[in-house]
mmCIF file with all atom_site columns, C-alpha atoms in Angstrom:
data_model
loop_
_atom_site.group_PDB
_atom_site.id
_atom_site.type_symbol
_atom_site.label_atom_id
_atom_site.label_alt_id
_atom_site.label_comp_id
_atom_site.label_asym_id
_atom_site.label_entity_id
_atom_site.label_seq_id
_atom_site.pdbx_PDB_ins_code
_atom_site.Cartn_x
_atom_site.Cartn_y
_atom_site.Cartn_z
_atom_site.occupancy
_atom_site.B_iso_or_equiv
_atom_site.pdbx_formal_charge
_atom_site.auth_seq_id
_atom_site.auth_comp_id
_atom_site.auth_asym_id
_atom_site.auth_atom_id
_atom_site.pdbx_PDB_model_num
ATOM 1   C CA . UNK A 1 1   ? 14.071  9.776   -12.232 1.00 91.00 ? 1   UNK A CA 1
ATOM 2   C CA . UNK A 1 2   ? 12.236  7.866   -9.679  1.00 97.00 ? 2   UNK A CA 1
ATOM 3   C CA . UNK A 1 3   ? 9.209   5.326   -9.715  1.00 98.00 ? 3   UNK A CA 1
ATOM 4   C CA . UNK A 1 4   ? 6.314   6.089   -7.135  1.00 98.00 ? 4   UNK A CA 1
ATOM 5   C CA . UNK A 1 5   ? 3.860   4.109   -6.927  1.00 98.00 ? 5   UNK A CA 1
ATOM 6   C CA . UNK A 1 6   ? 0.143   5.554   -5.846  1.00 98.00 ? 6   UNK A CA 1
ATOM 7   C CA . UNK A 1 7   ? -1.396  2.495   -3.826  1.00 98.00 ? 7   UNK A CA 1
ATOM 8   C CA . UNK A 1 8   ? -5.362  3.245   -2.800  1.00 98.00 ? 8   UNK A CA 1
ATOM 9   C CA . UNK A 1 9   ? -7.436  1.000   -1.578  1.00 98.00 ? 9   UNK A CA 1
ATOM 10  C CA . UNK A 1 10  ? -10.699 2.809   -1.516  1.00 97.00 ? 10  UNK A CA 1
ATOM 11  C CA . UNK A 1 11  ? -14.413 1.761   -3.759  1.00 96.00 ? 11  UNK A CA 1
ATOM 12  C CA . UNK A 1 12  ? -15.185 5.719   -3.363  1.00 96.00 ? 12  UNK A CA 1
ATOM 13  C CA . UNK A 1 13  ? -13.757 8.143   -5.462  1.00 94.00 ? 13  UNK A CA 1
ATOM 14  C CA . UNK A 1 14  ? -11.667 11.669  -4.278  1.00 90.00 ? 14  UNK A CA 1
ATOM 15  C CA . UNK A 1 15  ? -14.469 13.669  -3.412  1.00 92.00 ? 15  UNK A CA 1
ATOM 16  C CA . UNK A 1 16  ? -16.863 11.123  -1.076  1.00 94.00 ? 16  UNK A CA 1
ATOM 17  C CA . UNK A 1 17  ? -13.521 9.598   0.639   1.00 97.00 ? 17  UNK A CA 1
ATOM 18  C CA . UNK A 1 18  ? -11.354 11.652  2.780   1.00 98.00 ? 18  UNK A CA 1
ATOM 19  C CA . UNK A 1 19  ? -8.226  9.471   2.313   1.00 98.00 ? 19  UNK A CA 1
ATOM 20  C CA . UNK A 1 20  ? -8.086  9.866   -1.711  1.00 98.00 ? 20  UNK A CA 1
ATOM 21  C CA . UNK A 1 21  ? -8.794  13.682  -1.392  1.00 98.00 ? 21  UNK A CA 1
ATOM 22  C CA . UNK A 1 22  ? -5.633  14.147  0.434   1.00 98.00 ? 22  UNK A CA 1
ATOM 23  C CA . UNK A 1 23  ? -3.949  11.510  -1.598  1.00 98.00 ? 23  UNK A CA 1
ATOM 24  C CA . UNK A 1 24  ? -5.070  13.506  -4.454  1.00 98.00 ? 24  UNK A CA 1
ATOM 25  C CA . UNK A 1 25  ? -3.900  16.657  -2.964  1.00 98.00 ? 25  UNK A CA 1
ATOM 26  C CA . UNK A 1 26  ? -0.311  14.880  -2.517  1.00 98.00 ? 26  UNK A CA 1
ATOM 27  C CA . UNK A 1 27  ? 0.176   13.056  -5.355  1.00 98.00 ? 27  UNK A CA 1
ATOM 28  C CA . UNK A 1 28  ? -0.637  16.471  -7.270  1.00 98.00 ? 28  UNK A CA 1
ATOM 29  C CA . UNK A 1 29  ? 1.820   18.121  -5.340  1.00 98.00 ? 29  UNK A CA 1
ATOM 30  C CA . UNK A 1 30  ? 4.715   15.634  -5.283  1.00 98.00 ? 30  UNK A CA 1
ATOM 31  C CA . UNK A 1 31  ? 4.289   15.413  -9.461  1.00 97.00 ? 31  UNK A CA 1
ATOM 32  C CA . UNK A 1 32  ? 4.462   19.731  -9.279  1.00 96.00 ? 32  UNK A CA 1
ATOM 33  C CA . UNK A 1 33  ? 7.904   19.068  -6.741  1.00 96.00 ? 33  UNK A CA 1
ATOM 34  C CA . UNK A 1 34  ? 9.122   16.218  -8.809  1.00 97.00 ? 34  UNK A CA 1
ATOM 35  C CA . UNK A 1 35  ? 8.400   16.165  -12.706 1.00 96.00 ? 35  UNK A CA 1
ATOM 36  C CA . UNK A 1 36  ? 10.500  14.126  -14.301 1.00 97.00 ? 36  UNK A CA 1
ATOM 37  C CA . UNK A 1 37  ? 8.939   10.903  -12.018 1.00 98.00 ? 37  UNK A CA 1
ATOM 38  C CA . UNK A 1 38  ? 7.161   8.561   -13.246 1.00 98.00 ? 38  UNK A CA 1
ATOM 39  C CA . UNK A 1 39  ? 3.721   8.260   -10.962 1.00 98.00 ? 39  UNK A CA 1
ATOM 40  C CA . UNK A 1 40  ? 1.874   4.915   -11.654 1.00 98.00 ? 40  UNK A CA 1
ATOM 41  C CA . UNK A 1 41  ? -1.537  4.395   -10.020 1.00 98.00 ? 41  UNK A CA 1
ATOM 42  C CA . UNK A 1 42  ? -2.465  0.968   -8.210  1.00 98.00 ? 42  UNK A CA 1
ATOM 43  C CA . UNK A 1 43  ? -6.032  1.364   -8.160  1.00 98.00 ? 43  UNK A CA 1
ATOM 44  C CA . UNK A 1 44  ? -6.617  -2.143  -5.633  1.00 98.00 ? 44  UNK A CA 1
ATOM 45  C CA . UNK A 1 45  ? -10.402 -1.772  -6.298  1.00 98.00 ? 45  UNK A CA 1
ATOM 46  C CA . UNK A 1 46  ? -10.258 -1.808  -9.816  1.00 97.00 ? 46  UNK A CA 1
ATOM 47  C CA . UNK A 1 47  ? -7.472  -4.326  -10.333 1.00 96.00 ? 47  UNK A CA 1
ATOM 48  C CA . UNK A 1 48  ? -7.100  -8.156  -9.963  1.00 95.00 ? 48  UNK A CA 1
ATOM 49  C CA . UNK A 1 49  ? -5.479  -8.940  -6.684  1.00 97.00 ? 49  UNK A CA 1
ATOM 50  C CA . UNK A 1 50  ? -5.686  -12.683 -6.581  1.00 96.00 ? 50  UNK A CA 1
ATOM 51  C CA . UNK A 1 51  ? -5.885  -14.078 -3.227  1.00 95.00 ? 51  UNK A CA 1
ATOM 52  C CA . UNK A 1 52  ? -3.540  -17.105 -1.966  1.00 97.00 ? 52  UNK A CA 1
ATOM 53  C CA . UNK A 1 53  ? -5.385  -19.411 -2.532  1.00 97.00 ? 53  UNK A CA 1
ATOM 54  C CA . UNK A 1 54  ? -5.432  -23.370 -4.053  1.00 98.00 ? 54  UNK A CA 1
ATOM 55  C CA . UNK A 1 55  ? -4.802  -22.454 -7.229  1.00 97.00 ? 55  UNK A CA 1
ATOM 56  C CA . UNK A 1 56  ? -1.817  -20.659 -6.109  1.00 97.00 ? 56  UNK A CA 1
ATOM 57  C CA . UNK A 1 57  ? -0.219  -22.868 -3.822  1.00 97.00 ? 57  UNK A CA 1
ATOM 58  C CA . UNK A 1 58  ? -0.758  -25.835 -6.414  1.00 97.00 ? 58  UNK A CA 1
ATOM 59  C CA . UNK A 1 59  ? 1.030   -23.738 -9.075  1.00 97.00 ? 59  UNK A CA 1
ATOM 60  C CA . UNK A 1 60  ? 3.845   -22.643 -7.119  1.00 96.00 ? 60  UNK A CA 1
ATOM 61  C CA . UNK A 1 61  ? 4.437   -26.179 -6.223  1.00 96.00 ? 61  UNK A CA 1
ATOM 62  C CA . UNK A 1 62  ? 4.551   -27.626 -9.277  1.00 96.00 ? 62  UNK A CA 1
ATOM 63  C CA . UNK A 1 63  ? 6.811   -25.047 -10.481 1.00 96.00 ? 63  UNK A CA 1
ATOM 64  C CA . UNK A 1 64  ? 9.617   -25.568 -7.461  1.00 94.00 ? 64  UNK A CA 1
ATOM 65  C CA . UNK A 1 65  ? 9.256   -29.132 -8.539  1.00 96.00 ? 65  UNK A CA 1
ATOM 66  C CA . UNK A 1 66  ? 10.176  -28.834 -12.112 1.00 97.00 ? 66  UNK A CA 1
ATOM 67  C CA . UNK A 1 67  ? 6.998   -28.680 -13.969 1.00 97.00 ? 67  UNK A CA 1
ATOM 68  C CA . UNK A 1 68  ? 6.882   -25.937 -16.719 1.00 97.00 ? 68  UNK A CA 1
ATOM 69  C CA . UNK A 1 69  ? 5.337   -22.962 -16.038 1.00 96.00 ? 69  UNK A CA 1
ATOM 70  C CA . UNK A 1 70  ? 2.786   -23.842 -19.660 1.00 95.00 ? 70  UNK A CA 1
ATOM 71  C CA . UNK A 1 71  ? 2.102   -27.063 -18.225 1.00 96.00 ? 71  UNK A CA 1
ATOM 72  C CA . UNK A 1 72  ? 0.166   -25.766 -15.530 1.00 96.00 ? 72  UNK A CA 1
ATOM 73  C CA . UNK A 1 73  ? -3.993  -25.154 -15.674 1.00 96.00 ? 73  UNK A CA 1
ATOM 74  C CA . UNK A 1 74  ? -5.194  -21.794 -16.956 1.00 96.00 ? 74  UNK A CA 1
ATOM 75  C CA . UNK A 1 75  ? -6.401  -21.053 -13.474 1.00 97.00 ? 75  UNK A CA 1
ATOM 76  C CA . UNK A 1 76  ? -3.126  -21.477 -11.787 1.00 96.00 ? 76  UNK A CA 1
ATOM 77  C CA . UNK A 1 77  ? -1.340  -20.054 -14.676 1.00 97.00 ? 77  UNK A CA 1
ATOM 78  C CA . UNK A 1 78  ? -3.523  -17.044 -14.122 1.00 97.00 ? 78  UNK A CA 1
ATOM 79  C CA . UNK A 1 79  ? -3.056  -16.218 -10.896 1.00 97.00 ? 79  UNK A CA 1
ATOM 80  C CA . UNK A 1 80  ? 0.463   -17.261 -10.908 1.00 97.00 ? 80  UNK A CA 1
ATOM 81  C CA . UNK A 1 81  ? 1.672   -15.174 -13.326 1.00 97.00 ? 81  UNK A CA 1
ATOM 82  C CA . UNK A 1 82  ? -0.877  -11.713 -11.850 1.00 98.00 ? 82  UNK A CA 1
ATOM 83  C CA . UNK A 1 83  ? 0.764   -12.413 -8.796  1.00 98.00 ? 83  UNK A CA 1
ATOM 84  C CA . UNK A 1 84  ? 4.753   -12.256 -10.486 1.00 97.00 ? 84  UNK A CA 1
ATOM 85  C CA . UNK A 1 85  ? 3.392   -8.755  -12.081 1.00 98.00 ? 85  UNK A CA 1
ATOM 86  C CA . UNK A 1 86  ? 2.622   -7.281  -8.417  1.00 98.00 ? 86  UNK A CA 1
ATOM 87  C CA . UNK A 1 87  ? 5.627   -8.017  -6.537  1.00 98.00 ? 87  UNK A CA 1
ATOM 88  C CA . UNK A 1 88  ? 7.737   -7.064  -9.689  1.00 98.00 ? 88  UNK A CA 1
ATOM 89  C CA . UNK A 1 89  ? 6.373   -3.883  -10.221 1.00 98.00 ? 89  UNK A CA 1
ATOM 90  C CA . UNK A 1 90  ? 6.802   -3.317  -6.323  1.00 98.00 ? 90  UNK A CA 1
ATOM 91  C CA . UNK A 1 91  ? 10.391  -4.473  -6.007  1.00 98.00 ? 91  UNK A CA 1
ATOM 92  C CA . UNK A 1 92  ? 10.948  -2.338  -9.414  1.00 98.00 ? 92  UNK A CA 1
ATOM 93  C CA . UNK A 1 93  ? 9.527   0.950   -7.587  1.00 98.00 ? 93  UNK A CA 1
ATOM 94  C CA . UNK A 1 94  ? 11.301  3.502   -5.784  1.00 98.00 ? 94  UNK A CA 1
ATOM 95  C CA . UNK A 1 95  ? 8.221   5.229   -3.243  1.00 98.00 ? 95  UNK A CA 1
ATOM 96  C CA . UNK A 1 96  ? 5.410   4.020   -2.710  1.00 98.00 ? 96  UNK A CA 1
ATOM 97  C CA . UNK A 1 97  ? 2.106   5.532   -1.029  1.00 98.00 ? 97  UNK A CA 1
ATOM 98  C CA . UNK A 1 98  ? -0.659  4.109   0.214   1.00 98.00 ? 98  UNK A CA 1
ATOM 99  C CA . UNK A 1 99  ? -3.914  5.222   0.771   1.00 98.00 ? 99  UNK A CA 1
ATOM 100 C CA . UNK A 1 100 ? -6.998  4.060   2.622   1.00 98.00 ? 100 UNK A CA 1
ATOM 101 C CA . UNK A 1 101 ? -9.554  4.397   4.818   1.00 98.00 ? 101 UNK A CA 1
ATOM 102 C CA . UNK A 1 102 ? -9.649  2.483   8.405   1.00 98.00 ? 102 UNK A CA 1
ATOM 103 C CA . UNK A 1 103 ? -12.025 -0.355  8.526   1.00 98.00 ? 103 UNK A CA 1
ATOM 104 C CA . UNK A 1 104 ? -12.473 -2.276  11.577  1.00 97.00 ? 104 UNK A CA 1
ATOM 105 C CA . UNK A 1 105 ? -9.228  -1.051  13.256  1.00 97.00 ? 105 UNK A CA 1
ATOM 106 C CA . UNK A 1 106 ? -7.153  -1.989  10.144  1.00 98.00 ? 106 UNK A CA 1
ATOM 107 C CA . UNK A 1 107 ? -7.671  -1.352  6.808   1.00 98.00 ? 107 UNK A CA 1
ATOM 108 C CA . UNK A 1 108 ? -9.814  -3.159  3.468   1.00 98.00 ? 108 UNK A CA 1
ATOM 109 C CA . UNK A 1 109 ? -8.893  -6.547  2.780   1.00 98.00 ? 109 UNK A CA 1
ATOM 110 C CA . UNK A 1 110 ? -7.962  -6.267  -0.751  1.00 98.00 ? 110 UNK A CA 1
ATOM 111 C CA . UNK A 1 111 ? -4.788  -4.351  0.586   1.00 98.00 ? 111 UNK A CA 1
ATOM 112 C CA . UNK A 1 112 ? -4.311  -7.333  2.898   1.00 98.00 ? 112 UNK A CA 1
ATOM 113 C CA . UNK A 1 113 ? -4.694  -9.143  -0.424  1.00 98.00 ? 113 UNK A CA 1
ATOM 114 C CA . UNK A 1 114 ? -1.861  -6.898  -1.950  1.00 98.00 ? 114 UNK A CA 1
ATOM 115 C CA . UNK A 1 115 ? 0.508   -7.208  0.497   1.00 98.00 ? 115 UNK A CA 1
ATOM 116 C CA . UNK A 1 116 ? 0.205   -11.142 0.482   1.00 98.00 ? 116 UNK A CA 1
ATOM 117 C CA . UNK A 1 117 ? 1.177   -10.959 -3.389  1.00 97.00 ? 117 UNK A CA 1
ATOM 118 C CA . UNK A 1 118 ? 4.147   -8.322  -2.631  1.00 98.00 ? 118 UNK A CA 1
ATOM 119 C CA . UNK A 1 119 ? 5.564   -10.685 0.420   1.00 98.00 ? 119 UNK A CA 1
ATOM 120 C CA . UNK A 1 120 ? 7.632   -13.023 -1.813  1.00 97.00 ? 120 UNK A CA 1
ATOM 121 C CA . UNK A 1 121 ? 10.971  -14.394 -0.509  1.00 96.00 ? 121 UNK A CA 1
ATOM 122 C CA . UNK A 1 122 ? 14.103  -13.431 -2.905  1.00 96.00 ? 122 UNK A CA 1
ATOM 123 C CA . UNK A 1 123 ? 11.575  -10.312 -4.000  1.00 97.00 ? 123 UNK A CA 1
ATOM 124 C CA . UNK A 1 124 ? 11.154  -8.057  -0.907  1.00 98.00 ? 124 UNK A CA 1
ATOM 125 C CA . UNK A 1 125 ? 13.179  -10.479 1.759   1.00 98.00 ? 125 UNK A CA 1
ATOM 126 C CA . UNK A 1 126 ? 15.277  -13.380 1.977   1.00 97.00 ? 126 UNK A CA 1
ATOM 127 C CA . UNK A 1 127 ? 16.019  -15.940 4.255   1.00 96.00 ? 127 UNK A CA 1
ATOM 128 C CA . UNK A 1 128 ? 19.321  -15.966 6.147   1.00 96.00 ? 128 UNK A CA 1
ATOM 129 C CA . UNK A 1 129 ? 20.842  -18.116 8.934   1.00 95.00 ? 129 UNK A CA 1
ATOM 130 C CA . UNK A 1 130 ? 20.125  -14.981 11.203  1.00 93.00 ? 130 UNK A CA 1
ATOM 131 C CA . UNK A 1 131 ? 16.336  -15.003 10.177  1.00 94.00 ? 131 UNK A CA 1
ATOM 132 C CA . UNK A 1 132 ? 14.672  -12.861 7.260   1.00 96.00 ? 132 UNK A CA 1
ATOM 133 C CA . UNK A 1 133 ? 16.597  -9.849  5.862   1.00 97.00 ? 133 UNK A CA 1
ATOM 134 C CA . UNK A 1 134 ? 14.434  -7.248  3.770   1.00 98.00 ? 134 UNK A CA 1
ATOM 135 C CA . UNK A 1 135 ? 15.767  -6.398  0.140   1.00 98.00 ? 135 UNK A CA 1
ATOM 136 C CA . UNK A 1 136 ? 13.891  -3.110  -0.275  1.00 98.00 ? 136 UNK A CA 1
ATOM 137 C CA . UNK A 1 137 ? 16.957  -0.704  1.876   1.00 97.00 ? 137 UNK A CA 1
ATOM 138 C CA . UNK A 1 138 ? 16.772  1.949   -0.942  1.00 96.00 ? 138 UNK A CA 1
ATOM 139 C CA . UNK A 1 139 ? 12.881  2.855   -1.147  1.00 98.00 ? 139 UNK A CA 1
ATOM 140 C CA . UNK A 1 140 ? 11.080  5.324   1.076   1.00 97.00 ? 140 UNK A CA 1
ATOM 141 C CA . UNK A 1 141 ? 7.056   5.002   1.493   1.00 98.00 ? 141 UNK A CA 1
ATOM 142 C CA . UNK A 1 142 ? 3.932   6.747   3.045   1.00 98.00 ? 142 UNK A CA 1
ATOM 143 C CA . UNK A 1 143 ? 0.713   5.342   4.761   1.00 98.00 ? 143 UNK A CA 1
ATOM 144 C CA . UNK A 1 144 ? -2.282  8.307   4.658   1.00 98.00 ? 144 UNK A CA 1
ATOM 145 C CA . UNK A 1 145 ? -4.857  6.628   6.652   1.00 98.00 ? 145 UNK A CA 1
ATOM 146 C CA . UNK A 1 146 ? -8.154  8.133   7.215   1.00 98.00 ? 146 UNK A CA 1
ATOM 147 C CA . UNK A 1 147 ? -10.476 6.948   10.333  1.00 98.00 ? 147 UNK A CA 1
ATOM 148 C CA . UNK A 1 148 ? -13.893 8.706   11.547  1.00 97.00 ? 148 UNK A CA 1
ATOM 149 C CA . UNK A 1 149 ? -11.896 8.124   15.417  1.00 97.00 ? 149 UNK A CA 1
ATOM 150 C CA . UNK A 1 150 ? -8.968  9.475   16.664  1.00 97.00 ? 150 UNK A CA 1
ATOM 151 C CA . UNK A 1 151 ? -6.358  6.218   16.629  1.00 97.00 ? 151 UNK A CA 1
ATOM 152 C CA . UNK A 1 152 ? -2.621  8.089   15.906  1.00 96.00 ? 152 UNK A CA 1
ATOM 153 C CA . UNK A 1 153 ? -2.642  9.175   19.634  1.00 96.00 ? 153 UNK A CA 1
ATOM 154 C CA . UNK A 1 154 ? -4.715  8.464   22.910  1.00 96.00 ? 154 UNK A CA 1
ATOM 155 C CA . UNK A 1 155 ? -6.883  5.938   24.517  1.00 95.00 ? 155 UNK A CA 1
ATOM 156 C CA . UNK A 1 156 ? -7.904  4.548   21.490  1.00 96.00 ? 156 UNK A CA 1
ATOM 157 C CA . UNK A 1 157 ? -4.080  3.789   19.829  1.00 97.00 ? 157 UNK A CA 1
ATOM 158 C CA . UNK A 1 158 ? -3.789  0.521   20.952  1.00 97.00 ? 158 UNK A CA 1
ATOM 159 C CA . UNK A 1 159 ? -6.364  -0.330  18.492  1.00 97.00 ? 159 UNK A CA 1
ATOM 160 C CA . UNK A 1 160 ? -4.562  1.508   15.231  1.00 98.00 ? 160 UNK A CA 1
ATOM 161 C CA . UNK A 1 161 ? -3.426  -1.884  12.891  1.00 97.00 ? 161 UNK A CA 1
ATOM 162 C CA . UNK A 1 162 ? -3.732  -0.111  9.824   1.00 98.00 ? 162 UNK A CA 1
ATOM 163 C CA . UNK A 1 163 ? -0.675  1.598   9.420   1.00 98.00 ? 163 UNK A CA 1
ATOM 164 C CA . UNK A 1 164 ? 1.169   -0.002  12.876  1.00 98.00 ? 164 UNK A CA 1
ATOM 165 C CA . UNK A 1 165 ? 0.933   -3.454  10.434  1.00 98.00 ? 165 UNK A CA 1
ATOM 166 C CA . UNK A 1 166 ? 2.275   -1.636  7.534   1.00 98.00 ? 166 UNK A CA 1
ATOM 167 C CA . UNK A 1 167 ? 4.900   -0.049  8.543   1.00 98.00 ? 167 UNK A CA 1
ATOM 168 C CA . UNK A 1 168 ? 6.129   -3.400  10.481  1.00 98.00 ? 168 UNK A CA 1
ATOM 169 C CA . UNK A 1 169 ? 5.938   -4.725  7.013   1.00 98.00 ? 169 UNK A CA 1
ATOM 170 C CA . UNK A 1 170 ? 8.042   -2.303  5.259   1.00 98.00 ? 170 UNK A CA 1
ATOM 171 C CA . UNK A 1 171 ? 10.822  -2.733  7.850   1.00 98.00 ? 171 UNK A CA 1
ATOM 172 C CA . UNK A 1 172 ? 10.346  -6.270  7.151   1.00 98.00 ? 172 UNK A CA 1
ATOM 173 C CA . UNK A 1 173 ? 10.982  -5.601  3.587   1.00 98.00 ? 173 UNK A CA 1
ATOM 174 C CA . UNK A 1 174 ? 13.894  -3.164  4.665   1.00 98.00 ? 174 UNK A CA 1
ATOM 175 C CA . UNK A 1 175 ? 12.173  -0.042  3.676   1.00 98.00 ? 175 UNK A CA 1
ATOM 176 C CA . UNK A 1 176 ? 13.877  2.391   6.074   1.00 97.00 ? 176 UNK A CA 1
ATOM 177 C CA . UNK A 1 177 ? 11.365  5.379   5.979   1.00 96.00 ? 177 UNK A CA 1
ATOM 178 C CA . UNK A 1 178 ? 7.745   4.723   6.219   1.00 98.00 ? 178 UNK A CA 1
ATOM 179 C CA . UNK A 1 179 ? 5.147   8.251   7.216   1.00 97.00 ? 179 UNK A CA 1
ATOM 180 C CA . UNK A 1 180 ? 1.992   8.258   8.232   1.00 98.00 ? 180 UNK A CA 1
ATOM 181 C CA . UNK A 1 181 ? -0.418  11.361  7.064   1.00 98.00 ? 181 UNK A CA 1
ATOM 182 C CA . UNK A 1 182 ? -3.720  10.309  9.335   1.00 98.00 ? 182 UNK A CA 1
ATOM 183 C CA . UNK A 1 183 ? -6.912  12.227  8.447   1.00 98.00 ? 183 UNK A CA 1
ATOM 184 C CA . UNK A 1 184 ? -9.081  11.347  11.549  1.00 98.00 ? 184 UNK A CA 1
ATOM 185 C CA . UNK A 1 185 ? -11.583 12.284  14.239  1.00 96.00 ? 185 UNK A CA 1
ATOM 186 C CA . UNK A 1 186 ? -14.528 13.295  11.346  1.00 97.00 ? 186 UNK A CA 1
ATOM 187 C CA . UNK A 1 187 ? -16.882 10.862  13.380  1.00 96.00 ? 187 UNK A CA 1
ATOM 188 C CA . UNK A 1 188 ? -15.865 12.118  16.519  1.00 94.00 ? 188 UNK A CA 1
ATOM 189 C CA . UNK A 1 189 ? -16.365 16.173  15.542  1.00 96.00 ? 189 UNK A CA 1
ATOM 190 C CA . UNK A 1 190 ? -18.397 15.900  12.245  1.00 96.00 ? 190 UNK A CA 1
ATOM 191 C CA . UNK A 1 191 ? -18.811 20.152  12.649  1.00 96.00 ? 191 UNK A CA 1
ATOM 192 C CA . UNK A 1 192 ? -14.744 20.363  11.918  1.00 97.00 ? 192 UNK A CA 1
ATOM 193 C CA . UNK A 1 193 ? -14.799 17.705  9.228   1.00 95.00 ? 193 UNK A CA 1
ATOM 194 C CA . UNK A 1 194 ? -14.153 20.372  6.690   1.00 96.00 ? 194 UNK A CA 1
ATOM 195 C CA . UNK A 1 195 ? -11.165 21.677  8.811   1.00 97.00 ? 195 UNK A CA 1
ATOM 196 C CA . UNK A 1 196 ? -9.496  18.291  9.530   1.00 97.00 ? 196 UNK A CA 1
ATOM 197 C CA . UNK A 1 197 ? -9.392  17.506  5.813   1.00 97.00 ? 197 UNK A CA 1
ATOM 198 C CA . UNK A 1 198 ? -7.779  20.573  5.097   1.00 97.00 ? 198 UNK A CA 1
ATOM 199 C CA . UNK A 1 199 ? -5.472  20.238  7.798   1.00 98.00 ? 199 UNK A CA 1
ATOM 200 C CA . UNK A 1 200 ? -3.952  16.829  6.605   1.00 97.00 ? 200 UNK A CA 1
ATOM 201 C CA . UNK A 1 201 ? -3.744  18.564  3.163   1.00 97.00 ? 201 UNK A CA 1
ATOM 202 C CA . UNK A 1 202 ? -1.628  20.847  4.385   1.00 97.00 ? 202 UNK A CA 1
ATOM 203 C CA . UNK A 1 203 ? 0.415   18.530  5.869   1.00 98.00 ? 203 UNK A CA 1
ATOM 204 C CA . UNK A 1 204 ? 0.213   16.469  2.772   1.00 97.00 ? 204 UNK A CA 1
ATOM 205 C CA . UNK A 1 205 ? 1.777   19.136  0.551   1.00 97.00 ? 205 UNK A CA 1
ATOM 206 C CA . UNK A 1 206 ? 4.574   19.735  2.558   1.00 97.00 ? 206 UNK A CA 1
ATOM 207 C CA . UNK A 1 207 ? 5.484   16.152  2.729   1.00 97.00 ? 207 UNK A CA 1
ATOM 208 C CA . UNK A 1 208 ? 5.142   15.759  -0.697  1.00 97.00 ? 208 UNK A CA 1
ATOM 209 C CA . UNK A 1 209 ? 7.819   18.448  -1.264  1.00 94.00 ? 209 UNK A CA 1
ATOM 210 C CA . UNK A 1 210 ? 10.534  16.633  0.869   1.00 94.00 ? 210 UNK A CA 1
ATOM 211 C CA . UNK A 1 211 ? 9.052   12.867  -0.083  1.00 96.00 ? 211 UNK A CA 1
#
């Protein structure tokens, strides 16, 4: 049995958003191809994805210089111990797939958020005398992106850093395999909106059968 987890970052639901309705479409047809996972949902919009921030950094360094972990302030303790949750569940995972829209070239900052909280030396890498070696080498994962442009291909790919960055990322983690479903041009052609939707979700259920 394997461990997926469903990472969207999206405030829209399924049926305004075009990324979540072919996530939807995939996760429902990777559970019919695979029952005995387990699927958990990382909603990003509706959970707490605490930032790096002072509170942070001061509890992590009183806890690499001996202080007990119940001696630090609720705050710290807080976001301390939300951020030990994330990158455990991660590292504890087998697939993951994300989901999200493209904002601004990339995509919404609570993901950036997420993958601060994930990127934890001795969790997803470690340093070596050769430089950073990823720990994740057994876990596959998926980026679906959706973008009213056309950014996979063409004049305008130089500008794609939503799934370019995350992919770097999982081969910085050591993830071997990391897809990309994009769901694009909708801006560009809104009169075959319909059609590109149901084009990715094609695609989507035949990855989903392999994934």
């Amino acid at each position: 049995m394997a461990t997926v987890l469903y990472i969207t970052a999206h405030p829209h639901d399924n049926q305004t958003s075009f990324s979540l309705a072919v996530g939807k479409e995939f996760i429902e047809a990777y559970r019919e191809a695979n029952q005995s996972d387990e699927v958990i949902h990382v909603d990003l919009f509706k959970q707490d994805i605490p930032q790096i921030d002072a509170d942070v950094f001061s509890g992590w360094g009183k806890l690499q210089s001996g202080t007990a972990f119940d001696q630090l302030s609720d705050a710290e303790k807080a976001k301390v111990a939300r951020l030990g949750a994330l990158v455990d569940q991660f590292v504890a995972a087998d697939k993951y797939v994300f989901v999200s829209p493209m904002w601004n070239f990339s995509f919404p900052p609570v993901l950036k958020a997420y993958i601060d909280a994930i990127s934890v030396a001795g969790k997803t890498f470690k340093y070596t005398e050769s430089g950073p070696v990823g720990l994740l080498t057994n876990k596959k994962g998926l980026h679906i992106q959706a973008s009213g442009g056309i950014y996979s291909e063409g004049p305008a790919a130089a500008f794609e850093s939503g799934f370019s960055y995350l992919k770097k990322i999982s081969q910085f983690y050591g993830i071997p395999s990391f897809e990309a479903i994009f769901v694009e041009g909708m801006a560009v052609a809104p009169d075959q909106a319909q059609s590109i939707k149901e084009k990715a979700i094609a695609q989507a259920k035949e990855v989903a059968a392999s994934f």
